Tab-separated table of C-alpha atoms in Angstrom:
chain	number	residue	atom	x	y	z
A	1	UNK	CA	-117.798	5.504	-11.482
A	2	UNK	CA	-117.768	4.042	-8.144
A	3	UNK	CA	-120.174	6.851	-7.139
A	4	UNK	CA	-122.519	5.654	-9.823
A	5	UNK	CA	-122.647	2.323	-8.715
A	6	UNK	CA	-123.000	2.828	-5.040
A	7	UNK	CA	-125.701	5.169	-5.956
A	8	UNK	CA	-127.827	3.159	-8.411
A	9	UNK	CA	-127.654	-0.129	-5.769
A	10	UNK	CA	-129.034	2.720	-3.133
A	11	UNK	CA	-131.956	3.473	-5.205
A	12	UNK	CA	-132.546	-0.049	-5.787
A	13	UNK	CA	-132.706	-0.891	-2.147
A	14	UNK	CA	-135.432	2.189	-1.425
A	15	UNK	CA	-137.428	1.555	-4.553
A	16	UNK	CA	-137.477	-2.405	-3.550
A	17	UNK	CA	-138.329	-0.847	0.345
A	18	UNK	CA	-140.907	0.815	-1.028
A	19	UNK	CA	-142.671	-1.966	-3.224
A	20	UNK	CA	-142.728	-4.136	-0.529
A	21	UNK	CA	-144.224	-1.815	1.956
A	22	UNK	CA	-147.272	-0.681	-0.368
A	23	UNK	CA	-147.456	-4.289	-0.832
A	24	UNK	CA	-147.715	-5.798	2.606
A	25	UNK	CA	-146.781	-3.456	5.729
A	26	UNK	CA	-146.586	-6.378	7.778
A	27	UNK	CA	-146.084	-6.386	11.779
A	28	UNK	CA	-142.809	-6.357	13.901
A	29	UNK	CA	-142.660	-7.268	17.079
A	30	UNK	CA	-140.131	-6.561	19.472
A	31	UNK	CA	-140.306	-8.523	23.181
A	32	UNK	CA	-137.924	-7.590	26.138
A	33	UNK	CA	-139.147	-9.720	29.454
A	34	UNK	CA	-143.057	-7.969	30.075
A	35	UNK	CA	-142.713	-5.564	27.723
A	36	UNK	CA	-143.957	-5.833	23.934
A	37	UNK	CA	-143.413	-3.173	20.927
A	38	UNK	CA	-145.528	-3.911	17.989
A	39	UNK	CA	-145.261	-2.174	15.099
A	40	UNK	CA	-145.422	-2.080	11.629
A	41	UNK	CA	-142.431	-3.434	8.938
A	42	UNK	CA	-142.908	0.158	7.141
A	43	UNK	CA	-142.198	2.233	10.142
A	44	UNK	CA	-139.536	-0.236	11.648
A	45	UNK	CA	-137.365	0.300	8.236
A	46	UNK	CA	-137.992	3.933	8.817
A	47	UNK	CA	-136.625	3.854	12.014
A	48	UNK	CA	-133.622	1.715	11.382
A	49	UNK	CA	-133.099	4.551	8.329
A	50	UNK	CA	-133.077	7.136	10.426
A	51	UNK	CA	-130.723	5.436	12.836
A	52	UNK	CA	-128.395	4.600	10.345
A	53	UNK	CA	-127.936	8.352	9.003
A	54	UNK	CA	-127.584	9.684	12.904
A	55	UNK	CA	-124.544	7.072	13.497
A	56	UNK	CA	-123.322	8.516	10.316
A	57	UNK	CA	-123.405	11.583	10.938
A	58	UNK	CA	-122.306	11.299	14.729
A	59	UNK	CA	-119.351	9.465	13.129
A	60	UNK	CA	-118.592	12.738	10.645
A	61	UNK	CA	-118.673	14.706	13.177
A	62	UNK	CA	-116.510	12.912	15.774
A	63	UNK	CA	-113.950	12.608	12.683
A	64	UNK	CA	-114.250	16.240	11.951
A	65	UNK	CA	-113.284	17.314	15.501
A	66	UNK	CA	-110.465	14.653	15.153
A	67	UNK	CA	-109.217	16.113	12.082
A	68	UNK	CA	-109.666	20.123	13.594
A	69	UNK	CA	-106.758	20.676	15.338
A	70	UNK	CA	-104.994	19.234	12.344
A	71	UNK	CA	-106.440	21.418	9.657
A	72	UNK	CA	-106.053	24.841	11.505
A	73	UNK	CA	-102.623	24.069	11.574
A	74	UNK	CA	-102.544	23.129	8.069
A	75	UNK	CA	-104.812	26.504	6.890
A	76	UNK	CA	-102.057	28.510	9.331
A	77	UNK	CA	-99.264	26.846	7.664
A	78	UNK	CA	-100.490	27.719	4.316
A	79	UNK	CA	-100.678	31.468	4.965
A	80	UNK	CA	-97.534	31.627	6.314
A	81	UNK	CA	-96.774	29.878	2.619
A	82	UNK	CA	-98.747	32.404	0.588
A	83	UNK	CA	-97.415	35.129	2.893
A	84	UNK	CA	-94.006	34.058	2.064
A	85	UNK	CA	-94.340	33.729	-1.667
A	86	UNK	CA	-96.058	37.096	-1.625
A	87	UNK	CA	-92.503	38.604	0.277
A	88	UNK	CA	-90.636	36.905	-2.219
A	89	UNK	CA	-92.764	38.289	-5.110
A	90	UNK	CA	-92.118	41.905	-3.527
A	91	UNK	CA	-88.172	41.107	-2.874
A	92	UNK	CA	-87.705	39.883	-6.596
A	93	UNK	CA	-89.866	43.175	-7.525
A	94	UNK	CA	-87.611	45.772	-6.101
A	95	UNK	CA	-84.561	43.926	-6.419
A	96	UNK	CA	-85.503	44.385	-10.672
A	97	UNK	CA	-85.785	48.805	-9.757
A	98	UNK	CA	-82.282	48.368	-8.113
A	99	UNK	CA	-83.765	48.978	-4.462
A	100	UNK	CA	-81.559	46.401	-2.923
A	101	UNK	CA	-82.621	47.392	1.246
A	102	UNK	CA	-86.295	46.846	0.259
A	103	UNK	CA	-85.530	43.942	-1.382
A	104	UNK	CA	-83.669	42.260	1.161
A	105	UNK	CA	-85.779	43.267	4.381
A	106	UNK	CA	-88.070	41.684	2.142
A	107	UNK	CA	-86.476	38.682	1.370
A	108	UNK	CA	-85.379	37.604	5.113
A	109	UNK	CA	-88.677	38.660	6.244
A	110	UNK	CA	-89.795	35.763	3.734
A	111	UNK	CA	-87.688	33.686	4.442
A	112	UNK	CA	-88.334	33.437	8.257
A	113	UNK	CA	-92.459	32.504	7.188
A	114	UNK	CA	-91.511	29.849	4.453
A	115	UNK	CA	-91.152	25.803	5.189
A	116	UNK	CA	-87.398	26.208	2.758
A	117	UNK	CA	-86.012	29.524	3.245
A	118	UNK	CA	-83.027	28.417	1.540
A	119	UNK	CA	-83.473	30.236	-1.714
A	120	UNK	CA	-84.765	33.164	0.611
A	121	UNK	CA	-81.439	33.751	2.290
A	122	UNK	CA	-79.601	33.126	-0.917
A	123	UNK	CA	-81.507	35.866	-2.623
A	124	UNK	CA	-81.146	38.070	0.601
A	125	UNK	CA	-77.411	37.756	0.685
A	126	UNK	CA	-77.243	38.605	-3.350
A	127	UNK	CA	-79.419	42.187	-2.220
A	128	UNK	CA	-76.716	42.391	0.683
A	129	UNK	CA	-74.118	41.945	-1.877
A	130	UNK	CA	-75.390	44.628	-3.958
A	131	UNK	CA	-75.311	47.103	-1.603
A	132	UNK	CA	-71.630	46.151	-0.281
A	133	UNK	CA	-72.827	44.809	2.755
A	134	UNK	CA	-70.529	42.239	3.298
A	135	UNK	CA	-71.372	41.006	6.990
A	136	UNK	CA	-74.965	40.805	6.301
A	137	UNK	CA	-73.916	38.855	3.157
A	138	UNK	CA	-72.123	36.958	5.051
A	139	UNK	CA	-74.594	36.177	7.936
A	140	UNK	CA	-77.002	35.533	5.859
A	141	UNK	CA	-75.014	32.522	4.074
A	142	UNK	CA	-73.842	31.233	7.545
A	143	UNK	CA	-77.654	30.841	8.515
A	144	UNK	CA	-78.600	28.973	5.468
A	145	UNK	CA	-75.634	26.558	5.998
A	146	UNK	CA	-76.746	25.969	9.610
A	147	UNK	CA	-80.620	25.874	8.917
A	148	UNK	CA	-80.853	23.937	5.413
A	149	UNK	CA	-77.135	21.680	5.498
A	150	UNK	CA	-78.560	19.404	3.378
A	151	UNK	CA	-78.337	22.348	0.340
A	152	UNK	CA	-74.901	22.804	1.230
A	153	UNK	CA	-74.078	22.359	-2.537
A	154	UNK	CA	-76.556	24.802	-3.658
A	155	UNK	CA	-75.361	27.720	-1.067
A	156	UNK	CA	-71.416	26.894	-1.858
A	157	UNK	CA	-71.994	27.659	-5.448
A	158	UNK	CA	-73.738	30.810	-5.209
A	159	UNK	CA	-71.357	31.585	-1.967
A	160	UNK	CA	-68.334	31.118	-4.925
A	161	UNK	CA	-70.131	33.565	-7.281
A	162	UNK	CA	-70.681	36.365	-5.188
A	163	UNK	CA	-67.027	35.950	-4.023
A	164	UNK	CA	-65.814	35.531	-7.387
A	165	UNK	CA	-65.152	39.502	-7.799
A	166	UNK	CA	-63.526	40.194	-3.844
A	167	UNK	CA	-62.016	37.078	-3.409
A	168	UNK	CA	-61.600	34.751	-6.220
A	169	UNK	CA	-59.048	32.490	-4.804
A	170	UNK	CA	-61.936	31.457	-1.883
A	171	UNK	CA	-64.462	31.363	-4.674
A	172	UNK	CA	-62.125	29.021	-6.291
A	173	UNK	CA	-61.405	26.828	-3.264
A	174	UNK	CA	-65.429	26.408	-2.315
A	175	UNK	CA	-65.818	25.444	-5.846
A	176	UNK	CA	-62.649	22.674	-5.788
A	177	UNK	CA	-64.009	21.371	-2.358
A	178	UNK	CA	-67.051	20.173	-3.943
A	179	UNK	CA	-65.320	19.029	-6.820
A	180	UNK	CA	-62.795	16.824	-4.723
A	181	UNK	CA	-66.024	15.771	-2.610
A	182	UNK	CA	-67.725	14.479	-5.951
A	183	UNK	CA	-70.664	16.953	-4.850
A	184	UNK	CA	-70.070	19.530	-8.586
A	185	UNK	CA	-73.171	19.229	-10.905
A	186	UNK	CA	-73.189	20.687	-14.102
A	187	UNK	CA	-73.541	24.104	-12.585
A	188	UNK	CA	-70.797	23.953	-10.427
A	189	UNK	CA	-68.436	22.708	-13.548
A	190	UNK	CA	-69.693	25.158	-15.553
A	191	UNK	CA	-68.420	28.268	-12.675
A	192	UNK	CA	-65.302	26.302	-12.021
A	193	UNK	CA	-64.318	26.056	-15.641
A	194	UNK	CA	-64.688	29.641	-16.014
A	195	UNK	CA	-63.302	30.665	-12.900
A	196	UNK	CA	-59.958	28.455	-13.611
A	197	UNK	CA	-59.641	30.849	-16.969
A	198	UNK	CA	-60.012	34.136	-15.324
A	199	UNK	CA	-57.247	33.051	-12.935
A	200	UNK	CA	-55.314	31.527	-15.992
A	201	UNK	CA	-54.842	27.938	-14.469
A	202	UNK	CA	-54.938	26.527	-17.913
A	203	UNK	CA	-52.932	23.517	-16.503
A	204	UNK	CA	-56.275	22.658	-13.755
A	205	UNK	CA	-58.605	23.599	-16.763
A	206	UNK	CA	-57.113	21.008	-19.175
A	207	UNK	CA	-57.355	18.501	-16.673
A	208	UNK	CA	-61.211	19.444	-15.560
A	209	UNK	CA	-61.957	19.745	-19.534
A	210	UNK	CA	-63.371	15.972	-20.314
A	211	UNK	CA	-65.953	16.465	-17.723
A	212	UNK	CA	-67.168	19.672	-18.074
A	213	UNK	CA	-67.901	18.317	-21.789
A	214	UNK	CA	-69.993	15.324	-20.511
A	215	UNK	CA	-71.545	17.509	-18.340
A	216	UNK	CA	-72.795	20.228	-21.045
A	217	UNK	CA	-72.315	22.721	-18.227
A	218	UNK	CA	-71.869	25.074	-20.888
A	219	UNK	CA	-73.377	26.308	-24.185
A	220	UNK	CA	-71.223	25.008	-27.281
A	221	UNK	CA	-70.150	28.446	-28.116
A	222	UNK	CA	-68.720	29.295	-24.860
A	223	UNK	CA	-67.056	26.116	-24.338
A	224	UNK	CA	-65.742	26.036	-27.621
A	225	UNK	CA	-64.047	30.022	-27.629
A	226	UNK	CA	-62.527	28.874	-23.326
A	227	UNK	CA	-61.232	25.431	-25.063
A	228	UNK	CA	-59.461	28.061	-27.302
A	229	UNK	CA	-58.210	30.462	-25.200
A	230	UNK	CA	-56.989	27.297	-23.102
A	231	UNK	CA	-54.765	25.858	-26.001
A	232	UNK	CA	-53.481	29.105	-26.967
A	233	UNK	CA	-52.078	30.235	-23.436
A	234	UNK	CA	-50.845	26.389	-22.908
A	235	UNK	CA	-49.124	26.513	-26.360
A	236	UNK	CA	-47.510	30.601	-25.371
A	237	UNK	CA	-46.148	29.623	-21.887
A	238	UNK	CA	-44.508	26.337	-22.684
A	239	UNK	CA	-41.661	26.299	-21.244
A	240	UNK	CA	-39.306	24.254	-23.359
A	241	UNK	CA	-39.683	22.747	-27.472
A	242	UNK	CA	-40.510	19.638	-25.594
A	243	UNK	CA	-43.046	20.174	-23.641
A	244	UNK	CA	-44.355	22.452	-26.362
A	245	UNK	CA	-44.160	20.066	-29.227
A	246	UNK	CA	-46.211	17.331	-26.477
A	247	UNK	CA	-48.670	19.973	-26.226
A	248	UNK	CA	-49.132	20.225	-29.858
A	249	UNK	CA	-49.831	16.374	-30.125
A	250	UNK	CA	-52.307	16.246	-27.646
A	251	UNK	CA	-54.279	18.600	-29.819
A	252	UNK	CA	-57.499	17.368	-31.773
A	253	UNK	CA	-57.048	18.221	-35.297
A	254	UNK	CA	-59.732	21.084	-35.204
A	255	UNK	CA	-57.839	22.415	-32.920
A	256	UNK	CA	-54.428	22.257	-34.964
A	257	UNK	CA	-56.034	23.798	-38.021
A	258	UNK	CA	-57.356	26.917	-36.180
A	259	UNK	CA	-55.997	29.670	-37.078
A	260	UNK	CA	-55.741	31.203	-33.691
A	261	UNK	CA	-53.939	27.907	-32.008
A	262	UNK	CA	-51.996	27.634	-35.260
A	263	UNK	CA	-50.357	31.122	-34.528
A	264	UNK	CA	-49.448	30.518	-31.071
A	265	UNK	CA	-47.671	27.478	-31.395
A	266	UNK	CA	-45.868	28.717	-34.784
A	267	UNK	CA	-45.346	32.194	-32.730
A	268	UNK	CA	-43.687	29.909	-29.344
A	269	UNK	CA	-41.770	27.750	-31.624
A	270	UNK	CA	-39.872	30.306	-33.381
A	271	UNK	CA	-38.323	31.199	-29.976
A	272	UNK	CA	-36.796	27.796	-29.799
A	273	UNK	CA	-35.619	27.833	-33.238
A	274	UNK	CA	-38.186	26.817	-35.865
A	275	UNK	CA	-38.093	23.726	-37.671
A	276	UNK	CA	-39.127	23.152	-40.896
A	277	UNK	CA	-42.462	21.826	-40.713
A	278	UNK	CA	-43.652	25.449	-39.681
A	279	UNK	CA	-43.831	26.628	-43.929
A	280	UNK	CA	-46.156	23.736	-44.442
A	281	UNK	CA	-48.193	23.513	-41.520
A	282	UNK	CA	-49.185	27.621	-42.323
A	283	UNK	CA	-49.111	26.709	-46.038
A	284	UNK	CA	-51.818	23.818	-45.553
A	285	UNK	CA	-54.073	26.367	-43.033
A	286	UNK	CA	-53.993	29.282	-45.234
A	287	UNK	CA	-54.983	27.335	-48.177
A	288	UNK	CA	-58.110	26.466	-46.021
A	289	UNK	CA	-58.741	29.726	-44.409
A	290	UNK	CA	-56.980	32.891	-45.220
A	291	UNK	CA	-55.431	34.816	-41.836
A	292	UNK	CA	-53.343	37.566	-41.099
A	293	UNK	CA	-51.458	36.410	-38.051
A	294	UNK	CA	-50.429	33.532	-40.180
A	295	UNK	CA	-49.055	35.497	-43.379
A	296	UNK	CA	-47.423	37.432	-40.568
A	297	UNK	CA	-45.730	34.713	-39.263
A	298	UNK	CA	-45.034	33.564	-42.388
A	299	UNK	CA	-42.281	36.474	-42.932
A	300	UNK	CA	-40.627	35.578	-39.675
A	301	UNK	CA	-39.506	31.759	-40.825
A	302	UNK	CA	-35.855	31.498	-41.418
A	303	UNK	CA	-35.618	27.858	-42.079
A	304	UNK	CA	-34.894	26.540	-45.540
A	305	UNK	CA	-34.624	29.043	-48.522
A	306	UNK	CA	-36.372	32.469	-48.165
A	307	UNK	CA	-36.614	32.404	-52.133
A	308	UNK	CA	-38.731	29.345	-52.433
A	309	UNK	CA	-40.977	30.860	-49.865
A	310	UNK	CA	-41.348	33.943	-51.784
A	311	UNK	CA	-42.519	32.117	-54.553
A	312	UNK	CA	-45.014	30.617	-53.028
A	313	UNK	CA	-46.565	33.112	-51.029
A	314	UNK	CA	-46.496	35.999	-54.177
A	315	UNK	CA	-49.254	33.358	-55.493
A	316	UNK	CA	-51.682	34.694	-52.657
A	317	UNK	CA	-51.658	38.151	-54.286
A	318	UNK	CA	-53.864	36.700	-56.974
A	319	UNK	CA	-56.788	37.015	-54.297
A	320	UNK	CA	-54.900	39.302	-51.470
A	321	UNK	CA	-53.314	41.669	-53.308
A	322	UNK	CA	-54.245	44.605	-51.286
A	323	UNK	CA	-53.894	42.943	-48.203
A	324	UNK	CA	-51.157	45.073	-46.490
A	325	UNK	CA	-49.513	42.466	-44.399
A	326	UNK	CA	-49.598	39.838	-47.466
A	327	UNK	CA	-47.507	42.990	-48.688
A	328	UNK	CA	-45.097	43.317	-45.589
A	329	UNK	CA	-44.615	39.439	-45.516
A	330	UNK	CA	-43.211	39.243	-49.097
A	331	UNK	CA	-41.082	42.634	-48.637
A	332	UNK	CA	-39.477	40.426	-45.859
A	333	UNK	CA	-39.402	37.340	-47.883
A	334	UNK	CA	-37.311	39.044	-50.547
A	335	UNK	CA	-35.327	41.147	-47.737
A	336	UNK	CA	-34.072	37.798	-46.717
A	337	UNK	CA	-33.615	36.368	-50.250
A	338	UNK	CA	-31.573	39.881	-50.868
A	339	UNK	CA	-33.917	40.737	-53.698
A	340	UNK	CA	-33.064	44.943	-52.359
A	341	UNK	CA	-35.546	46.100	-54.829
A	342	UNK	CA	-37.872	44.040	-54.589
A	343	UNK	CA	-38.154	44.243	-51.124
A	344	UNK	CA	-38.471	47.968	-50.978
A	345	UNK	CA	-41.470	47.897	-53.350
A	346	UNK	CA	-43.496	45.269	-51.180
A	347	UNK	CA	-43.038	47.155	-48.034
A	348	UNK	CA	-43.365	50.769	-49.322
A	349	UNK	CA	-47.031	49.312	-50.831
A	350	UNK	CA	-47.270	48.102	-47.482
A	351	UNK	CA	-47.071	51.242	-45.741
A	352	UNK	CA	-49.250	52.750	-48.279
A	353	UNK	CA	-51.685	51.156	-47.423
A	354	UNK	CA	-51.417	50.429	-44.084
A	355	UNK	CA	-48.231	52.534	-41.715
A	356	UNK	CA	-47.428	50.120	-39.323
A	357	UNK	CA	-44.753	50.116	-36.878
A	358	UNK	CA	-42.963	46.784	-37.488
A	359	UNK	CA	-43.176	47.535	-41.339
A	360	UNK	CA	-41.050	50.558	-41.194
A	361	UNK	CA	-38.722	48.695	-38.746
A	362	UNK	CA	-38.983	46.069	-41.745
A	363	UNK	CA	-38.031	48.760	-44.394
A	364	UNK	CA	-35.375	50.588	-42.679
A	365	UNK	CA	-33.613	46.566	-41.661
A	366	UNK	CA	-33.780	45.945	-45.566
A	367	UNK	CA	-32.644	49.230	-46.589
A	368	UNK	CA	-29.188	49.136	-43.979
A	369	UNK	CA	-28.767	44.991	-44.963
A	370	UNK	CA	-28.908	46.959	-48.909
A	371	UNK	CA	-25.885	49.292	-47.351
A	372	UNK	CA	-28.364	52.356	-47.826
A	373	UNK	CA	-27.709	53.880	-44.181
A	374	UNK	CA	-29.194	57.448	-44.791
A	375	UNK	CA	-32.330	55.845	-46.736
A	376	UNK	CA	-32.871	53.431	-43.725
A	377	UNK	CA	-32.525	56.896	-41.588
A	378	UNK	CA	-35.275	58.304	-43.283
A	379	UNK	CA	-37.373	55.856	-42.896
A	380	UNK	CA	-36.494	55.679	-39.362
A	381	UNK	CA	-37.403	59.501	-39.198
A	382	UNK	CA	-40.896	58.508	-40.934
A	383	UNK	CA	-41.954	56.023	-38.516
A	384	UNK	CA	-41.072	58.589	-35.455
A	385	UNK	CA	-43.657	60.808	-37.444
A	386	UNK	CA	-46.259	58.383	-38.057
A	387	UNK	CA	-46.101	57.062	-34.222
A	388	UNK	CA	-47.808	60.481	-33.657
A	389	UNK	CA	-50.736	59.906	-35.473
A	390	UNK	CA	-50.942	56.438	-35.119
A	391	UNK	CA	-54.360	54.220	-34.989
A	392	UNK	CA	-55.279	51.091	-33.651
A	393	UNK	CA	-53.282	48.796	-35.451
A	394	UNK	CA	-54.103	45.354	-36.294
A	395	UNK	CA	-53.199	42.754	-33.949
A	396	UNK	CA	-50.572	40.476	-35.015
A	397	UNK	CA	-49.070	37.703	-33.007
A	398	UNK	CA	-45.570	39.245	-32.823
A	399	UNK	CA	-43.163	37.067	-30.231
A	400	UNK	CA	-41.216	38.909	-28.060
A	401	UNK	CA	-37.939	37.429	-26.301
A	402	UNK	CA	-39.939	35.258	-23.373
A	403	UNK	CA	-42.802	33.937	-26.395
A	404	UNK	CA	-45.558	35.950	-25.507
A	405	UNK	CA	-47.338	37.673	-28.532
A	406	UNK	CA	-48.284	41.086	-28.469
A	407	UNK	CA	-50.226	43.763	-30.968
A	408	UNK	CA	-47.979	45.835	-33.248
C-alpha cells in the first residue's frame, strides 16, 4: 500500500513537471563571480533528475559493498546448513536399513557443518550404540555436554536411555539428578517412572506418582496398568499387617475394587492371619466383576464358618457352573465344613474339567481329613501322572510362606 502511494505522488510530481514545462520553459540562471550559466527551467529539472538517481544509485551501491562481506558469509553459512540437513537426511536414511557405521560417519560428519549439532551427536551416539561401540558412544555424549551445556537436560535423558539396558542403576541416577535439580520435564518423568518399575523401587515410584500424573508424561493406559503393578508389589512385600493394612487405606477406591489389587492384599493378608472382612470385601468385588484369583482365594479363608461360605458361593454356579476353580473353591468350602461327600464331588468335577495341581493336593487333603488314606493315595498317584502331561495352567494368586503369589 505504501508502494502505491509513494508511486501515485511520483507520477503526480512528473505529470505536474511536465505541464508546466510545455507551458512555460522559462530561464535559470546560475551566477558564480564572472561566470554565468543560463539555461532553461525544462533542462535544469532534467538535470537535477538525473542527479538525484546517480546519488541514489551511488548510495545502493556503497550499501551493497557494505553489506558484501556480510552476505557471503551468510550464503556460506547456509550451505554449510543445507549440507548438514542433507547428512542428517542420509544418517536417518541408513540408520532405518540397519547400517549403523554409515549412519553415524554420517551423522558426526553433520554435525561438525550445523550451527546445533546437539541432536547430531545424540543421534550419532544412538548409531554407536547400535553397533556396541561403547567409547564412541561415549565420546560422542561427552562432546555434546562440552559443546551445547546449555542442553544438558536433553543429552542426560537420552544418555539414561541408552544406559538403561548396560547400566540401569547410572541410567537411574542421571535421571534422579535432574529430578533433585528441578530440571525433569514430562519426558524425563515419564523414563524415570518406568525405570523405577523395572528396578522394582515401588517405594520411590509411589512417592514420584502425583507428579508424573500432572505431568501426563504418560499415555492413560500405561500409567494406569504401572499404577497397578505398583499397588500390587507394595501390597505383596509388606512387611507386617500394619504397614499392610496402611497401605490398603491409602488406596483410591478404584484401586480397592480391582480385581488384581484385591487379590494381592487378600493373598498378603492371609499370611498374617485373615480377618473377617476378607469374605465381604471378595463377596462385594465378585458381585461386580467375576474373577478367578478371587474365587480362588475365596477357598483359602478360614475365618468365621466355612458352611455359611459355602452357601453363598454355590449361588455363583447359577452363572459359573463350569468354571473349574468355582468348582475347586466349593470342594474346599465343604472340605472344611466336613461335608466328605460333598467335597469329593466338587473337586473330582474340578479335575474333570480342568487337572490342576493344587486341586488334587485339595482332593487327596479332603480324602485323608475323611480317614480314606489309600483313596487320598490314589489320588496322590494321579496327580504324579498328570504332572507329566501337564499344560500351562491358569495363574492363580497362590501365597507361599514369605506372601509372594505364584502360578499353580
Amino acid at each position: 500500500m505504501k508502494r502505491l502511494l509513494l508511486w501515485t505522488l511520483l507520477f503526480l510530481l512528473i505529470t505536474g513537471a511536465t505541464t508546466l514545462a510545455l507551458y512555460d520553459n522559462g530561464r535559470l540562471s546560475l551566477v558564480w563571480g564572472d561566470y554565468v550559466i543560463e539555461t532553461s527551467g525544462t533542462l535544469a529539472l532534467v538535470l537535477v533528475g538525473v542527479l538525484v538517481l546517480l546519488a541514489y544509485g551511488l548510495f545502493r551501491l556503497l550499501g551493497w559493498l557494505w553489506r558484501l562481506p556480510r552476505t557471503l558469509r551468510e550464503r556460506r553459512q547456509y550451505k554449510r546448513l543445507l549440507r548438514a540437513e542433507a547428512g542428517m537426511g542420509k544418517g536417518l536414511l541408513a540408520g532405518e536399513h540397519g547400517d549403523w557405521r554409515s549412519a553415524e560417519r554420517a551423522l558426526i560428519k553433520a554435525a561438525k557443518l550445523a550451527e546445533n549439532g546437539v541432536m547430531y551427536y545424540l543421534a550419532a551416539a544412538r548409531m554407536a550404540h547400535n553397533q556396541g561401540a561403547k567409547e564412541r558412544r561415549d565420546r560422542y555424549l561427552k562432546e555434546a555436554r562440552e559443546k551445547y551445556p546449555d542442553d544438558f537436560v536433553t543429552i542426560a535423558l537420552v544418555e539414561a536411555r541408552l544406559l538403561a539396558e548396560e547400566a540401569p542403576h547410572k541410567a537411574l541416577a542421571l535421571l534422579e539428578s535432574l529430578v533433585e535439580d528441578g530440571q525433569a520435564t514430562a519426558a524425563v518423568w515419564a523414563e524415570y517412572a518406568q525405570l523405577l518399575a523395572r528396578l522394582e523401587r515401588w517405594t520411590r515410584l509411589r512417592e514420584i506418582l502425583p507428579q508424573v500424573k500432572r505431568s501426563r508424561a504418560l499415555p492413560a493406559d500405561v500409567l494406569e496398568g504401572l499404577e497397578r503393578r505398583m499397588w500390587r508389589h507394595l501390597l505383596t512385600e509388606a512387611d507386617s499387617a500394619e504397614a499392610l493394612n496402611a497401605l490398603w487405606h491409602l488406596l483410591e477406591r478404584r484401586w480397592r475394587q480391582d480385581p488384581e489389587i484385591l487379590a494381592a492384599y487378600v493373598a498378603r493378608q492371609l499370611t498374617f492371619g485373615e480377618t473377617p472382612q476378607l469374605a465381604s470385601l471378595i463377596e462385594k468385588a465378585l458381585k461386580k466383576h467375576w474373577d478367578p484369583r478371587l474365587v480362588y482365594l475365596y477357598g483359602q479363608l478360614r475365618e468365621g464358618p466355612a458352611f455359611d461360605r459355602l452357601q453363598r458361593a454355590e449361588k455363583w454356579l447359577r452363572h459359573h457352573g463350569d468354571d473349574p476353580v468355582l468348582l475347586a473353591t466349593l470342594g474346599r468350602l465343604a472340605c472344611q465344613a466336613q461335608l466328605w461327600g460333598q467335597a469329593q464331588d466338587y473337586l473330582r468335577r474340578a479335575l474333570a474339567l480342568r487337572p490342576e495341581l493344587d486341586t488334587f493336593r485339595a482332593l487327596a487333603q479332603c480324602l485323608e481329613a475323611a480317614g480314606e488314606a489309600d483313596q487320598a493315595a490314589l489320588v496322590y498317584k494321579d496327580a504324579l501322572a498328570a504332572l507329566e502331561n501337564r499344560t500351562d495352567p491358569l495363574a492363580l494368586p497362590v501365597p507361599d510362606n514369605k506372601g509372594n503369589t505364584h502360578s499353580l
